[in-house]
Short mmCIF file of C-alpha atoms in Angstrom, two decimals:
data_model
loop_
_atom_site.label_atom_id
_atom_site.label_comp_id
_atom_site.label_asym_id
_atom_site.label_seq_id
_atom_site.Cartn_x
_atom_site.Cartn_y
_atom_site.Cartn_z
CA MET Y 1 -12.74 -21.76 8.38
CA ASP Y 2 -13.74 -18.34 9.75
CA PHE Y 3 -10.58 -16.24 9.30
CA ASP Y 4 -12.26 -13.16 10.78
CA ALA Y 5 -12.93 -14.96 14.07
CA ILE Y 6 -9.34 -16.16 14.26
CA ARG Y 7 -7.78 -12.85 13.27
CA ARG Y 8 -10.03 -10.44 15.16
CA PRO Y 9 -8.47 -10.76 18.66
CA PHE Y 10 -4.95 -10.20 17.31
CA GLU Y 11 -5.69 -7.41 14.86
CA PRO Y 12 -5.46 -4.36 17.19
CA ALA Y 13 -2.09 -5.44 18.59
CA LEU Y 14 -0.70 -6.26 15.16
CA ARG Y 15 -1.83 -2.90 13.76
CA ARG Y 16 -0.25 -1.03 16.67
CA MET Y 17 3.05 -2.89 16.26
CA LEU Y 18 3.17 -2.22 12.52
CA HIS Y 19 2.31 1.43 12.93
CA VAL Y 20 4.94 1.92 15.64
CA TYR Y 21 7.47 0.39 13.28
CA TRP Y 22 6.33 2.60 10.37
CA ARG Y 23 6.32 5.70 12.57
CA TYR Y 24 9.97 5.29 13.43
CA SER Y 25 11.14 3.91 10.09
CA ARG Y 26 9.40 6.53 7.93
CA GLY Y 27 8.85 10.23 8.53
CA LEU Y 28 5.56 10.21 6.66
CA THR Y 29 3.56 7.31 5.33
CA ILE Y 30 1.41 7.52 2.26
CA GLY Y 31 -0.92 4.96 0.84
CA VAL Y 32 -3.04 4.73 -2.25
CA ARG Y 33 -6.43 3.15 -2.91
CA GLY Y 34 -8.56 2.81 -5.98
CA VAL Y 35 -12.30 3.17 -6.36
CA VAL Y 36 -12.55 0.80 -9.32
CA PHE Y 37 -15.86 0.87 -11.22
CA ASP Y 38 -16.76 -1.81 -13.74
CA ALA Y 39 -19.04 -1.23 -16.76
CA GLN Y 40 -22.14 -1.92 -14.60
CA GLY Y 41 -21.13 0.72 -12.03
CA ARG Y 42 -20.12 -1.85 -9.43
CA VAL Y 43 -17.12 -1.23 -7.15
CA PHE Y 44 -14.26 -3.67 -6.64
CA LEU Y 45 -13.71 -4.55 -2.97
CA ILE Y 46 -11.27 -6.88 -1.25
CA LYS Y 47 -11.13 -8.69 2.05
CA HIS Y 48 -7.68 -9.12 3.62
CA SER Y 49 -6.50 -12.05 5.70
CA TYR Y 50 -4.92 -9.74 8.29
CA VAL Y 51 -7.57 -7.07 8.87
CA THR Y 52 -11.34 -7.32 9.23
CA GLY Y 53 -13.82 -5.91 6.77
CA TRP Y 54 -14.13 -5.20 3.07
CA HIS Y 55 -11.90 -2.45 1.69
CA LEU Y 56 -10.96 -0.63 -1.47
CA PRO Y 57 -7.85 -2.19 -3.03
CA GLY Y 58 -4.59 -0.44 -2.35
CA GLY Y 59 -1.62 -0.21 -0.05
CA GLY Y 60 1.51 1.66 0.85
CA VAL Y 61 3.73 3.63 -1.47
CA GLU Y 62 7.24 2.18 -1.30
CA ALA Y 63 10.44 4.22 -1.16
CA GLY Y 64 11.41 5.29 -4.68
CA GLU Y 65 7.93 4.59 -6.05
CA THR Y 66 5.47 7.14 -7.40
CA ILE Y 67 1.89 7.18 -6.14
CA GLY Y 68 0.70 6.21 -9.62
CA ALA Y 69 3.11 3.28 -9.79
CA ALA Y 70 1.97 2.13 -6.34
CA LEU Y 71 -1.67 2.22 -7.47
CA GLU Y 72 -0.83 0.17 -10.56
CA ARG Y 73 1.13 -2.37 -8.50
CA GLU Y 74 -1.52 -2.72 -5.78
CA LEU Y 75 -4.40 -3.12 -8.25
CA ARG Y 76 -2.43 -5.76 -10.16
CA GLU Y 77 -1.44 -7.63 -6.97
CA GLU Y 78 -4.82 -7.47 -5.23
CA GLY Y 79 -7.25 -7.56 -8.13
CA ASN Y 80 -5.42 -8.66 -11.27
CA ILE Y 81 -6.52 -5.25 -12.55
CA GLU Y 82 -4.46 -3.61 -15.28
CA LEU Y 83 -4.97 0.12 -15.76
CA ILE Y 84 -5.83 1.46 -19.20
CA GLY Y 85 -5.22 5.18 -19.37
CA THR Y 86 -4.73 7.46 -16.40
CA PRO Y 87 -7.00 7.23 -13.36
CA ALA Y 88 -8.31 10.44 -11.79
CA LEU Y 89 -6.95 11.58 -8.44
CA PHE Y 90 -10.03 12.18 -6.29
CA GLY Y 91 -8.54 13.30 -3.00
CA ILE Y 92 -5.90 12.93 -0.33
CA TYR Y 93 -6.99 12.02 3.18
CA TRP Y 94 -5.30 12.16 6.56
CA ASN Y 95 -5.61 8.71 8.11
CA ARG Y 96 -5.17 9.70 11.74
CA ARG Y 97 -6.50 6.35 12.99
CA ALA Y 98 -3.43 4.70 11.51
CA SER Y 99 -0.92 7.35 12.58
CA GLN Y 100 -0.48 11.08 12.93
CA ARG Y 101 1.72 10.86 9.84
CA ASP Y 102 -0.38 8.69 7.52
CA HIS Y 103 -2.10 9.92 4.35
CA VAL Y 104 -4.07 8.08 1.67
CA ALA Y 105 -4.55 9.16 -1.95
CA ILE Y 106 -7.77 7.98 -3.59
CA TYR Y 107 -8.01 7.46 -7.34
CA VAL Y 108 -11.11 6.76 -9.42
CA VAL Y 109 -10.54 3.99 -11.94
CA ARG Y 110 -13.03 3.43 -14.75
CA SER Y 111 -10.78 2.15 -17.51
CA PHE Y 112 -9.06 -1.16 -16.83
CA ARG Y 113 -8.67 -4.78 -17.88
CA GLN Y 114 -9.08 -7.81 -15.65
CA SER Y 115 -8.14 -10.80 -17.78
CA THR Y 116 -9.05 -13.22 -15.00
CA PRO Y 117 -10.36 -12.71 -11.48
CA PRO Y 118 -7.65 -12.89 -8.84
CA GLN Y 119 -7.24 -16.12 -6.92
CA PRO Y 120 -7.61 -15.89 -3.12
CA ASN Y 121 -4.23 -16.17 -1.42
CA SER Y 122 -2.58 -15.59 1.95
CA GLU Y 123 -3.23 -11.83 1.73
CA ILE Y 124 -6.52 -11.47 -0.18
CA ILE Y 125 -9.09 -14.03 0.94
CA ALA Y 126 -12.10 -12.64 -0.95
CA HIS Y 127 -12.88 -10.06 -3.61
CA GLY Y 128 -15.59 -8.96 -5.95
CA PHE Y 129 -17.46 -6.22 -7.73
CA PHE Y 130 -20.46 -5.00 -5.74
CA ALA Y 131 -23.24 -2.52 -6.42
CA PRO Y 132 -22.77 0.51 -4.15
CA ASN Y 133 -26.18 -0.09 -2.58
CA ALA Y 134 -25.39 -3.78 -1.98
CA PHE Y 135 -21.94 -3.85 -0.39
CA PRO Y 136 -21.23 -6.99 1.64
CA ASP Y 137 -21.69 -7.01 5.40
CA GLY Y 138 -18.50 -5.82 7.06
CA THR Y 139 -17.66 -3.17 4.47
CA THR Y 140 -15.84 -0.51 6.46
CA SER Y 141 -17.45 2.85 7.10
CA SER Y 142 -14.47 4.61 5.50
CA THR Y 143 -14.86 2.53 2.34
CA ARG Y 144 -18.56 3.37 2.18
CA ALA Y 145 -17.83 7.07 2.78
CA ARG Y 146 -15.19 7.27 0.04
CA VAL Y 147 -17.45 5.59 -2.53
CA THR Y 148 -20.35 7.89 -1.58
CA GLU Y 149 -18.13 10.96 -1.97
CA VAL Y 150 -17.08 9.81 -5.45
CA LEU Y 151 -20.60 8.86 -6.58
CA GLU Y 152 -22.14 12.08 -5.29
CA ASN Y 153 -19.21 14.16 -6.55
CA ARG Y 154 -18.77 15.61 -3.06
CA ALA Y 155 -15.59 17.24 -1.91
CA PRO Y 156 -13.37 14.66 -0.25
CA ALA Y 157 -13.37 14.73 3.54
CA ALA Y 158 -10.04 15.79 5.01
CA ILE Y 159 -9.91 12.84 7.40
CA TRP Y 160 -10.15 9.18 6.40
#
């Protein structure tokens, strides 16, 4: 079944509704994503059931949660990835497409364990490690830009 074809017409409306809710329920939203490199230099990407494209794993920071704890939780939930050591904060981006109040912290993860690959579920329908020059079709431009910034050790862009 082609989940992208089913989801695509509803995605813009769903995003708008969620962001309106977040705008009024939170003064500022912050998310976290990880650029997770395996030993071969490949990057872990995920494909959600509710949004098109391939993305870096991550999500929102919950009330009472540190950014680091959110990264650990999201990597575990989305990739069965357990951090070993402390990942490096790469940059903080303003995600103005999501909201005027949304920011995303990007961490570089090179030291982790993944005892077993995650099983696709209702949220994550596909995942994998991909060479940066061989990302799957549909990888978002923002995902490609963040990985390029990390690999080329460029200063992070201010805007997602």
